[in-house]
Coordinates of C-alpha atoms (C1' of nucleotides) in Angstrom, one line a residue:
Chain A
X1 CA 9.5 13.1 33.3
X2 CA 6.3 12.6 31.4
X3 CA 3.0 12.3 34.2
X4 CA 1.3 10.6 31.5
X5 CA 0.9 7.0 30.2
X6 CA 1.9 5.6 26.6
X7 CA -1.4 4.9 25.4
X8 CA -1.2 1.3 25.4
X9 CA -1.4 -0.9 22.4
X10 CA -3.1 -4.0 22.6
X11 CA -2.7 -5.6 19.1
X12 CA -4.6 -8.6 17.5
X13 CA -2.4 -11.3 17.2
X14 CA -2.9 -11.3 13.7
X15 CA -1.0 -8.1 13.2
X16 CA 1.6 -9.4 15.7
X17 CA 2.2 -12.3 13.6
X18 CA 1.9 -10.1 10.7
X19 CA 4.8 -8.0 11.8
X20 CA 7.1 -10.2 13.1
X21 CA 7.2 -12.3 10.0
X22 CA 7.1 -8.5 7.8
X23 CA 10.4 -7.8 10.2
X24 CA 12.2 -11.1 9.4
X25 CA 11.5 -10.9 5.4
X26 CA 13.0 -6.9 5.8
X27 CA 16.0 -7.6 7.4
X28 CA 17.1 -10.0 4.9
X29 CA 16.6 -13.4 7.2
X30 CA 13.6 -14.7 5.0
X31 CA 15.2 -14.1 1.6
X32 CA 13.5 -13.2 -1.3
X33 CA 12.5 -16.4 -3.3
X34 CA 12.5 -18.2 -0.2
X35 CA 9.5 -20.5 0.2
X36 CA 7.4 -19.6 3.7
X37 CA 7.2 -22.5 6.6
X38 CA 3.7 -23.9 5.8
X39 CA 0.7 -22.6 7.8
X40 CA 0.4 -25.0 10.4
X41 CA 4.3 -24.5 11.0
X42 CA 3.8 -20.9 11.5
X43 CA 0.7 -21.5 13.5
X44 CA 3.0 -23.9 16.4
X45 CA 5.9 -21.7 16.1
X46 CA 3.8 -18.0 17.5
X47 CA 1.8 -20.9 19.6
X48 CA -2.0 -19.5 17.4
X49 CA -3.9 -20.6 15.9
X50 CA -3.9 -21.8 11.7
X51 CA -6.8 -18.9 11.1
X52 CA -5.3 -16.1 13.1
X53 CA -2.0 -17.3 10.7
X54 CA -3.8 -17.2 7.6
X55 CA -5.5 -13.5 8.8
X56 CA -1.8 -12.3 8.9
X57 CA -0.8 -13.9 5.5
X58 CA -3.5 -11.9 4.1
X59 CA -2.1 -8.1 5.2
X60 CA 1.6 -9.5 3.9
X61 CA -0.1 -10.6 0.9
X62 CA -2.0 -7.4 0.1
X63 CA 1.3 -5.6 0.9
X64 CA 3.4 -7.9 -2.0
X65 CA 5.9 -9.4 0.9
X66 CA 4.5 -12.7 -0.2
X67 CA 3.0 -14.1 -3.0
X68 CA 3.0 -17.8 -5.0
X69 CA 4.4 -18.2 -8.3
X70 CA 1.7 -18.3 -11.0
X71 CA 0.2 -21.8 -11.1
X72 CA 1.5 -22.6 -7.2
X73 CA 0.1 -22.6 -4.0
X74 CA 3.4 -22.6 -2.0
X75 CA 4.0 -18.9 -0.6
X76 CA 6.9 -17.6 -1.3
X77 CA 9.0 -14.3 0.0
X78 CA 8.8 -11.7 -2.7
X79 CA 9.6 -8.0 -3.1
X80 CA 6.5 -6.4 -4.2
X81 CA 5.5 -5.6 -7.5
X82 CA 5.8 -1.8 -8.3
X83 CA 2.2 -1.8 -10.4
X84 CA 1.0 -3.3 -7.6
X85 CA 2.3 -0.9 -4.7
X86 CA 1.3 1.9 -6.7
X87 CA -2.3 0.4 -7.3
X88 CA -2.8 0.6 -3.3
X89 CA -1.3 4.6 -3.8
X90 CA -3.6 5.1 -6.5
X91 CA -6.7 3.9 -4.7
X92 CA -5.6 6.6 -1.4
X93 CA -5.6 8.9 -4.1
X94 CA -8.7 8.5 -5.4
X95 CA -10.1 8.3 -2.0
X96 CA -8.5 11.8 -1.4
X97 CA -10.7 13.1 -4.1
X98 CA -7.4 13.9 -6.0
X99 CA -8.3 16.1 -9.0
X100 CA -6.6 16.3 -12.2
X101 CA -4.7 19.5 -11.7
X102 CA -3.5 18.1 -8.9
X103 CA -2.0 15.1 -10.7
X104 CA -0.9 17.1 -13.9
X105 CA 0.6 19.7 -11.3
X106 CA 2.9 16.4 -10.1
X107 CA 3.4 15.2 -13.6
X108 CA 4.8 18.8 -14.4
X109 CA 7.1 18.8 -11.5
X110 CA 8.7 15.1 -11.8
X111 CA 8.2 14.1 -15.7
X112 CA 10.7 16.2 -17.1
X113 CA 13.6 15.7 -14.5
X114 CA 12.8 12.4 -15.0
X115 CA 13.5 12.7 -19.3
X116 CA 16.8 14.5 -18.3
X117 CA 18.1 11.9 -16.0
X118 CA 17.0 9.3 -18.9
X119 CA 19.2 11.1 -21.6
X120 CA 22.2 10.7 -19.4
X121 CA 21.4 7.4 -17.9
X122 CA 20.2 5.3 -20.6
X123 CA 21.5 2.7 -22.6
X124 CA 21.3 1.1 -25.8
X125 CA 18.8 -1.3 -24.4
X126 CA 16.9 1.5 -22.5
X127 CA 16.8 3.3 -25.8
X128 CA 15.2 0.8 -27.6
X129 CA 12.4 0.1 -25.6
X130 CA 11.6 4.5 -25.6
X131 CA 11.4 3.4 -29.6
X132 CA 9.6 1.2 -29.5
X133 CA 6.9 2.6 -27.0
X134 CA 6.7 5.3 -29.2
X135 CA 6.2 3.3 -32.3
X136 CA 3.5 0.9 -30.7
X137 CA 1.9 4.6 -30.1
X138 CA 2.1 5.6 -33.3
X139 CA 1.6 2.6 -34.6
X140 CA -1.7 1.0 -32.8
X141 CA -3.9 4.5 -31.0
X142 CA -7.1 4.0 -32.9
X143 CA -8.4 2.0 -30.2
X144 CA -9.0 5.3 -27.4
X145 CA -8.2 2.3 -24.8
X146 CA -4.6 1.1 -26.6
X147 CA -3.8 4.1 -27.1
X148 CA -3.6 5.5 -23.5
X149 CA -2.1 2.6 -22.5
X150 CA 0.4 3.1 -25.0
X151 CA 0.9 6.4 -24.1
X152 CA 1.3 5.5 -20.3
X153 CA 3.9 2.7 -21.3
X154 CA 6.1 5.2 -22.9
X155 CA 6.6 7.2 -19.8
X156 CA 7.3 4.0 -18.2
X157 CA 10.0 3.2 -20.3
X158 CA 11.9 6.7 -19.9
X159 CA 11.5 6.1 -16.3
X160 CA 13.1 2.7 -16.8
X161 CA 16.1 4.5 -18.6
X162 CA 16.9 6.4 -15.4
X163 CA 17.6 3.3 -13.6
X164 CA 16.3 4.6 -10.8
X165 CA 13.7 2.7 -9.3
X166 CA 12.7 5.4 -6.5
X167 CA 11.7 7.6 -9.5
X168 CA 10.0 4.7 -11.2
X169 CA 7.7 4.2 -8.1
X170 CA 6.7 7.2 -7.5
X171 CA 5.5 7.8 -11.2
X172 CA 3.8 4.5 -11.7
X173 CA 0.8 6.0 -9.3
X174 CA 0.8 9.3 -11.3
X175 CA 0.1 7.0 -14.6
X176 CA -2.5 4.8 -13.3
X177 CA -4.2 8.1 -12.4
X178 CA -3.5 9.6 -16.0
X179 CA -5.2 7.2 -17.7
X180 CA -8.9 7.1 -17.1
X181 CA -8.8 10.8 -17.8
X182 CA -6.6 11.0 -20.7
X183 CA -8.6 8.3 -21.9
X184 CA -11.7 11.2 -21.7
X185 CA -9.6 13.7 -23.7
X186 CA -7.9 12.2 -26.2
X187 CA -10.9 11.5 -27.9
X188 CA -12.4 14.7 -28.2
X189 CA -9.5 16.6 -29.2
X190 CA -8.3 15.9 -32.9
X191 CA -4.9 16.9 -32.8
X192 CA -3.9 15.4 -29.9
X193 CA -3.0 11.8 -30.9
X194 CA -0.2 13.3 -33.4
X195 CA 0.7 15.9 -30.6
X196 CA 1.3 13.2 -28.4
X197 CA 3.4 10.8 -31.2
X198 CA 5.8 13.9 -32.1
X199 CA 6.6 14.8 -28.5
X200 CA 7.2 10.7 -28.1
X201 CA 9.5 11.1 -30.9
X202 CA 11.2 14.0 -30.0
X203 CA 12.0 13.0 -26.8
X204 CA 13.6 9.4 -28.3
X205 CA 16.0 11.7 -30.3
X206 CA 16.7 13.4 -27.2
X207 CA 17.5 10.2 -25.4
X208 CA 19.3 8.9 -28.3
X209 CA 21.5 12.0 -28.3
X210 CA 21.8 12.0 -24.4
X211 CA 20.8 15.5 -24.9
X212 CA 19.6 15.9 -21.2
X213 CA 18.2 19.7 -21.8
X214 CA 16.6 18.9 -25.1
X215 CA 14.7 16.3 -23.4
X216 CA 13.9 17.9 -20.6
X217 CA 12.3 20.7 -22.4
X218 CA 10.0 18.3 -25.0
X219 CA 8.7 16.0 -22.1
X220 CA 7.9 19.9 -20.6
X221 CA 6.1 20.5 -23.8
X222 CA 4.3 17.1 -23.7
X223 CA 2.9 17.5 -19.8
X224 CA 1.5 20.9 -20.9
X225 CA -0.4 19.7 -24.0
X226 CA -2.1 17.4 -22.0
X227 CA -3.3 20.3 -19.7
X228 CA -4.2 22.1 -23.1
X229 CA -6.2 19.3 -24.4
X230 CA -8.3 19.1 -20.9
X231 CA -8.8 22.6 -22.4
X232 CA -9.9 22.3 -25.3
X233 CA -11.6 19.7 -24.3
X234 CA -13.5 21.5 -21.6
X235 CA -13.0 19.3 -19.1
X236 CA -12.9 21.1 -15.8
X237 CA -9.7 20.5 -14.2
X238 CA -10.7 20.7 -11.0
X239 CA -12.8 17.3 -11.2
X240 CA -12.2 14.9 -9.0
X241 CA -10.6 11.6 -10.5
X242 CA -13.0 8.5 -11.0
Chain B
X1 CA -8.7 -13.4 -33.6
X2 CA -6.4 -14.1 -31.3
X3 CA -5.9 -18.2 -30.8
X4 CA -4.7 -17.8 -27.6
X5 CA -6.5 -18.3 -24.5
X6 CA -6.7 -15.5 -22.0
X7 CA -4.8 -17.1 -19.0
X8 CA -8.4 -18.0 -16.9
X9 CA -7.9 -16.1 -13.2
X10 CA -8.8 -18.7 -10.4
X11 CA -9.0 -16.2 -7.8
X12 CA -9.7 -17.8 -3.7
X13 CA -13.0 -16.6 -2.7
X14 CA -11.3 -14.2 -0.2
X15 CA -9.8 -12.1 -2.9
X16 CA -12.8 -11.8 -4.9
X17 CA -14.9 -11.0 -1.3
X18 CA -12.1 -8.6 -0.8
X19 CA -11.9 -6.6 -4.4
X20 CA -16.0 -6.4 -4.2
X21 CA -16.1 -4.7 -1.1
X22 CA -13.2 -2.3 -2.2
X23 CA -15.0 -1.6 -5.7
X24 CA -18.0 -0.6 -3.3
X25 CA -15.7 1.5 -1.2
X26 CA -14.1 3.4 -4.3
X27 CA -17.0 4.1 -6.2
X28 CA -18.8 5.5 -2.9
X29 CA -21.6 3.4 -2.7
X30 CA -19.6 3.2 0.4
X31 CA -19.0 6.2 2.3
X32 CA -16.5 7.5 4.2
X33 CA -17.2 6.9 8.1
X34 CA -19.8 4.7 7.2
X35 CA -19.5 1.8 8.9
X36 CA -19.4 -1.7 7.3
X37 CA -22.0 -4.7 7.7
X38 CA -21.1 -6.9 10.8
X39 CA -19.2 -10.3 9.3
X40 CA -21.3 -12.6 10.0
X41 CA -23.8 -10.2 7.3
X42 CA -21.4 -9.8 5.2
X43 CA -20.8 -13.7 5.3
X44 CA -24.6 -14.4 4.6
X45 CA -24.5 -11.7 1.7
X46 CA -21.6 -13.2 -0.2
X47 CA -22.5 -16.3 0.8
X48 CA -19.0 -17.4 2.4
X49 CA -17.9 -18.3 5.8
X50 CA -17.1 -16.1 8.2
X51 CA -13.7 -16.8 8.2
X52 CA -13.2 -16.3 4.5
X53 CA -15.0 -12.7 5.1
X54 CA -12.5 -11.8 7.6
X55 CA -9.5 -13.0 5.4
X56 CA -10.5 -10.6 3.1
X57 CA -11.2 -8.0 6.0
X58 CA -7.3 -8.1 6.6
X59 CA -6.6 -7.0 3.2
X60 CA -8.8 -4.0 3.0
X61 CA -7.3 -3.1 6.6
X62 CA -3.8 -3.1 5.2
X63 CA -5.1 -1.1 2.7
X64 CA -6.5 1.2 5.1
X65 CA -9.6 1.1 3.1
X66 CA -11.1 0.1 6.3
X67 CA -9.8 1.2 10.0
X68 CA -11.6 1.7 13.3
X69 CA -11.9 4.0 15.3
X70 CA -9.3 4.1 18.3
X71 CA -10.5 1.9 21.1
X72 CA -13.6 0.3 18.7
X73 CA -14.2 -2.3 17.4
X74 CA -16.3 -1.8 14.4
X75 CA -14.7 -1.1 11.1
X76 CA -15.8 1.9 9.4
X77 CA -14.7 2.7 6.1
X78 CA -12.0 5.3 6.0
X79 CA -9.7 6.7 3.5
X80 CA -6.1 4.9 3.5
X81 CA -3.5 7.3 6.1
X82 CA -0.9 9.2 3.7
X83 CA 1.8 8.0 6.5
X84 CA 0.7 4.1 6.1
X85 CA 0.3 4.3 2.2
X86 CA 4.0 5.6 2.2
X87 CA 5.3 3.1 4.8
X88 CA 4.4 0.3 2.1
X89 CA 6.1 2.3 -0.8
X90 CA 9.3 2.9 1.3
X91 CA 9.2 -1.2 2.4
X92 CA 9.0 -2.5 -1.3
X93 CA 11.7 0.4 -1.8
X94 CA 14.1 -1.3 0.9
X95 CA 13.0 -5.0 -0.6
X96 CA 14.7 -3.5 -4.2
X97 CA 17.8 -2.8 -2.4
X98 CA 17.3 1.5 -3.2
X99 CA 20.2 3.2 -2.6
X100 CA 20.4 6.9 -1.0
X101 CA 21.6 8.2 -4.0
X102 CA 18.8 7.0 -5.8
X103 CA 16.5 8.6 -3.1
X104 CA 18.9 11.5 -3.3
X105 CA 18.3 12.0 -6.7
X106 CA 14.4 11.7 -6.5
X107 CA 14.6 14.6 -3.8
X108 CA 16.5 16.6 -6.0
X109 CA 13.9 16.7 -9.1
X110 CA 10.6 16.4 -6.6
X111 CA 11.8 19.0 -3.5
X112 CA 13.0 22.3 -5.1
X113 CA 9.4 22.4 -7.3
X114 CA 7.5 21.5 -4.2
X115 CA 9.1 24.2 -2.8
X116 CA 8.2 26.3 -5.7
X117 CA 4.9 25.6 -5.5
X118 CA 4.2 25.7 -1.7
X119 CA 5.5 29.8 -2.2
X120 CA 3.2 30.2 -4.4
X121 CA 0.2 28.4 -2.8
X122 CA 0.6 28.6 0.3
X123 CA -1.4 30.3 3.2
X124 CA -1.0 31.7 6.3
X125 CA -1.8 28.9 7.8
X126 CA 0.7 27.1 6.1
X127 CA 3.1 29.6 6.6
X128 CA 3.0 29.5 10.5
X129 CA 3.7 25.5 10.0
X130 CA 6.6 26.2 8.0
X131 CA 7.8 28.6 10.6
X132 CA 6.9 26.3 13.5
X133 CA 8.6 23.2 11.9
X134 CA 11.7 24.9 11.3
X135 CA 12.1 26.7 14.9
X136 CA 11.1 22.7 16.1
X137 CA 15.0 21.8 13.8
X138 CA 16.9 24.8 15.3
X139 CA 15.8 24.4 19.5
X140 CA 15.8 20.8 19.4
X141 CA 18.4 18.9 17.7
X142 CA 20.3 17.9 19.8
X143 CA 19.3 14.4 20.5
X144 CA 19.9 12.7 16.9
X145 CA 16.7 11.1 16.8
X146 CA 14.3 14.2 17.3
X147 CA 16.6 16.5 15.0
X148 CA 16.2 13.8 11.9
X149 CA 12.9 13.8 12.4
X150 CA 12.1 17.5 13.0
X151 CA 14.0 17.9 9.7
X152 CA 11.8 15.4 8.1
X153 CA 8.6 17.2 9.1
X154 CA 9.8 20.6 8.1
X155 CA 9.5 18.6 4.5
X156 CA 6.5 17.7 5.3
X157 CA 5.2 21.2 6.2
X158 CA 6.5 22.4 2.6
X159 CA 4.6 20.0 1.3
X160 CA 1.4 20.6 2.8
X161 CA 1.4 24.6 1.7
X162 CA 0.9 23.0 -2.2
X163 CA -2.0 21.7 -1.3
X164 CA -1.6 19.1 -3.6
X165 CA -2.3 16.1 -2.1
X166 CA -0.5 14.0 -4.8
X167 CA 2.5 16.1 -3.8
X168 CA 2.8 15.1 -0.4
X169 CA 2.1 11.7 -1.0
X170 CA 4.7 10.8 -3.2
X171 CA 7.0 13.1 -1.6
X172 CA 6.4 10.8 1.7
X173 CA 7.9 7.7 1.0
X174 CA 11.3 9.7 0.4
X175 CA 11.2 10.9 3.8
X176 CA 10.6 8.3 5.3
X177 CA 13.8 6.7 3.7
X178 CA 16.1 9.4 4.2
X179 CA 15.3 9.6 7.8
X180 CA 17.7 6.2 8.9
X181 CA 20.2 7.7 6.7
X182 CA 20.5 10.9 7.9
X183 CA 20.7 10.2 11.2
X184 CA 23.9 8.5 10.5
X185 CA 25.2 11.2 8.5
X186 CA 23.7 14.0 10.4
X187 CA 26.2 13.1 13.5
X188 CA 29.0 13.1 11.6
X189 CA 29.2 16.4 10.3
X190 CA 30.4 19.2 12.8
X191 CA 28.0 21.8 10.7
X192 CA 25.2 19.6 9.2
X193 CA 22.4 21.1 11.9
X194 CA 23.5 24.7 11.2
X195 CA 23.6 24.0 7.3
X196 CA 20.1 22.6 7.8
X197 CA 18.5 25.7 10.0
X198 CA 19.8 28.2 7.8
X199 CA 18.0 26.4 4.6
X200 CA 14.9 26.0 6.4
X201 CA 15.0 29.4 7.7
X202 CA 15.9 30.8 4.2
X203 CA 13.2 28.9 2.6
X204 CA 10.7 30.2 5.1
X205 CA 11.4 33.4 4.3
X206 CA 10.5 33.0 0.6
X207 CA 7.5 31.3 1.0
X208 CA 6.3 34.0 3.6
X209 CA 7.5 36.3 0.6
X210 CA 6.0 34.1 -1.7
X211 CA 9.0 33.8 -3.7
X212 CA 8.7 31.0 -5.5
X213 CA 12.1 31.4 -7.2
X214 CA 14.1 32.1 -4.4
X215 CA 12.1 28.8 -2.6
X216 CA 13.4 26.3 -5.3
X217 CA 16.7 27.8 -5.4
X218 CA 17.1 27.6 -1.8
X219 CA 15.5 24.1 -1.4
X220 CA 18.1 23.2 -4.2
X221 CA 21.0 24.2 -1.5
X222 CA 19.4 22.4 0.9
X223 CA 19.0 19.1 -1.2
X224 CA 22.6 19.2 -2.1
X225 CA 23.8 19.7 1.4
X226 CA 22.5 16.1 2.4
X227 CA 24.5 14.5 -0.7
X228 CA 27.6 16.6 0.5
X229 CA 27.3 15.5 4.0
X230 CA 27.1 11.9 2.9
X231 CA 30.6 12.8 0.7
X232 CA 32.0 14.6 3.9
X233 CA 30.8 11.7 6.3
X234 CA 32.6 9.3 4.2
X235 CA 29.3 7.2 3.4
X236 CA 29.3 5.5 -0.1
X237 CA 26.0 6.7 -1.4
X238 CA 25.5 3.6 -3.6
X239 CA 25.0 2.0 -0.4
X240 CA 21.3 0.5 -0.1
X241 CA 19.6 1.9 2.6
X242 CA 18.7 -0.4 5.3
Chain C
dC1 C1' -34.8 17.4 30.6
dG2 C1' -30.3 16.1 30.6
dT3 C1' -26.9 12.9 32.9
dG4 C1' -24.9 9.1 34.6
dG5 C1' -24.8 4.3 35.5
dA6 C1' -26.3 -0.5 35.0
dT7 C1' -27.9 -4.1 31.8
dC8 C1' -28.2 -6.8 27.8
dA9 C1' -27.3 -7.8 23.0
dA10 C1' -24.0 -7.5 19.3
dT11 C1' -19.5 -8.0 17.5
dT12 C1' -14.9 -9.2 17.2
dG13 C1' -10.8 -12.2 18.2
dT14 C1' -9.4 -16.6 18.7
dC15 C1' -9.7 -21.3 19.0
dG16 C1' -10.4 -26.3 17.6
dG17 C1' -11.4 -29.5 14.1
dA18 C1' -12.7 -31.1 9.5
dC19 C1' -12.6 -32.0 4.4
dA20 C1' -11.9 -31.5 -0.6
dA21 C1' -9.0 -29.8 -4.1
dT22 C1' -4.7 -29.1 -5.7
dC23 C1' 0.2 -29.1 -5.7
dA24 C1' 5.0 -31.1 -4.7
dT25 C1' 7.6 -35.0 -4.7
dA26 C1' 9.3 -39.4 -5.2
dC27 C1' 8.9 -43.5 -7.6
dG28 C1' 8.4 -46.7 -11.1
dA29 C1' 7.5 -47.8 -16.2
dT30 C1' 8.9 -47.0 -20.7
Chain D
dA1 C1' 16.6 -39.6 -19.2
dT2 C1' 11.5 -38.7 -19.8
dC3 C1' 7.1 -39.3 -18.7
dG4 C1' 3.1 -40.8 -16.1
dT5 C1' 1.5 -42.1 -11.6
dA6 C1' 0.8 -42.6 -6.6
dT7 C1' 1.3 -40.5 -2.2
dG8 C1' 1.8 -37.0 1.0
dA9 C1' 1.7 -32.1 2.1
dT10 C1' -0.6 -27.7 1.9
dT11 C1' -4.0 -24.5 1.0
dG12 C1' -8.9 -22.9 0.7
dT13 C1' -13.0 -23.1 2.9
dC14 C1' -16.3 -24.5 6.0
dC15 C1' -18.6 -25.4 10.7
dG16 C1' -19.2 -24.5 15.4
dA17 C1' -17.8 -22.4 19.8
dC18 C1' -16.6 -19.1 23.5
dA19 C1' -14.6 -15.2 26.0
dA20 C1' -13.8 -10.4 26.0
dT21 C1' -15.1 -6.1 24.9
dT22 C1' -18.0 -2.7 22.9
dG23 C1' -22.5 -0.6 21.4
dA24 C1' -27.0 0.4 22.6
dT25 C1' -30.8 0.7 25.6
dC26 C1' -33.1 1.8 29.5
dC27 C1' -33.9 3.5 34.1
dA28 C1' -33.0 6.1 38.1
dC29 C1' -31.6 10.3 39.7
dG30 C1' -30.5 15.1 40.2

DNA sequence: CGTGGATCAATTGTCGGACAATCATACGAT
DNA sequence: ATCGTATGATTGTCCGACAATTGATCCACG
């Protein structure tokens, strides 16, 4: 027998309403597509009022559970956006004071599994969007801006080839958080924009051949040049993330 | 020259109050702890109502860009929780219908490394968490509930020895989704808890020996002990998790 | 001088109502 | 059937208000 009290939570009622409508959308009785009751609806049925409504609407908004179609105004159930969920990661991240080595440390761990499980999951379609990641890379990386992006997309199509979206979500954050500093590096290092397009390429044969170790061991080679070009670069490492 | 337009962003005033106050969070012109401008200031600054000000308030809660202190009221800005952050990864997992063998398999490439790692980094400190977490598992499992999570948290302990902060964070969400599905599985095994305690204990032992090897290879075990207990327990792992 | 309590101002949570702009829908003209 | 139009519904934003609770200040007291 416990002597001492739960510490007692008195919640707003915005949060209240906030999780009670989150509960109904995650146990599948407000489907996805489904269009929300209107405000005032929402506001009689809890017995609030319309602002303390709209205050909740705004934490399942941030969190993806809801969102309009583009052009609408009608909210509407929705499973959130995996950019977007891992834009909120990111940001913790950043608040963390997350340094690069920290990020590249996760990169090494998960990128390379991640190829593997592409060469023996993929399919024809998954192959061709690795091409042509690679090719826009090779293709368009002038630009220092383009070319990270490019560079960034083609991780996110090998993730796509895995068909696993657990893996695809919990790489999206690493990415966002590669690019503003790969966008540093890869201008200071001459080699590494051709570094970068023959690892791509290697690792589309790889793919292409469902040759699981090969492409394990190229995406291996590919995580470490970036730490090599922070190198040669002489960027420290250990600097916190902008 | 592109001839198309660039699709012109009509954002509500509440989003743009809200993504001006992050920006001023992220970039430290707002510290941490710091607290924030009353509403009604920060209504006269931007030049909105109050109520749009606190519509945007919501969002940067949810965010946990802002919090307050237990039993205040005034928001201070804080940096977002690790355990929240996750809980909104692991709700827009559950919204894409993941199944456990898709968060199986993301265990499998991101635990044996961290385990790796946490040998090789960790400190005595850390190891005494590692210890304490796993002597939590073997004297109290008994009740379903506390043995899931006590296996959970000895994850979680791993995961902290890294030090990497990126690490723990992705590694959360996955917990936090195998948890309801072990506890199904984890009764239906006769040997599942022993199975467990050994691993841990075996894995404790490497990191105190800072083994990193021997870490990933147990951790490996371990991982593959969960998907076998789903074969033995009859579950189909292409289930999505509820 | 520090401590504790009492007082007052500040702040938040919630409410009610209001209005313009915009979107959804139904209807009628072509 | 398609298109444009009128009407109603819904959202975004504003205003003002009030109770409850907290933060801050000050004073008495040991």
């Amino acid at each position: 027998m416990s002597v001492e009290f739960d510490q007692l939570l008195l919640e707003p009622a915005y949060r209240k309403v906030a999780t009670a409508i989150a509960e109904r959308i995650l146990d599948r009785r407000l489907r996805e597509g489904e269009r929300l009751p209107p405000e005032m609806e929402l506001a009689r049925q809890f017995g609030v009022n319309r602002s303390t409504v709209r205050e909740a609407l705004r934490e399942l908004e941030s969190n993806g559970l809801v969102s309009r179609r583009p052009g609408s105004k009608l909210m509407s159930v929705s499973r959130p956006q995996p950019g977007a969920v891992a834009e909120g990661v990111s940001r913790a991240l950043v608040m963390h004071d997350v340094t690069f080595l920290e990020v590249w440390e996760a990169l090494t761990m998960l990128e390379p599994p991640i190829a593997e499980a592409a060469a023996r999951a993929r399919t024809a379609a998954d192959l061709a969007q690795c091409l042509e990641a690679a090719e826009r890379f090779s293709s368009d990386n002038e630009a220092t801006e383009r070319a990270v992006l490019h560079a960034a997309d083609f991780f996110r199509s090998v993730g796509r080839a895995t068909h696993n979206q657990v893996l695809m979500l919990a790489q999206e954050p690493l990415l966002q958080l590669l690019v503003p500093s790969l966008q540093v590096m890869i201008d200071q290092v001459q080699q590494a924009r051709a570094r970068i397009a023959v690892a791509q390429h290697r690792i589309c044969e790889a793919i292409k051949a469902r040759d699981g170790q090969e492409a394990r061991n190229w995406m291996t080679k590919h995580i470490r040049d970036f730490r090599k070009g922070y190198e040669l670069a002489r960027i420290d490492p250990s600097l916190r993330i902008a």
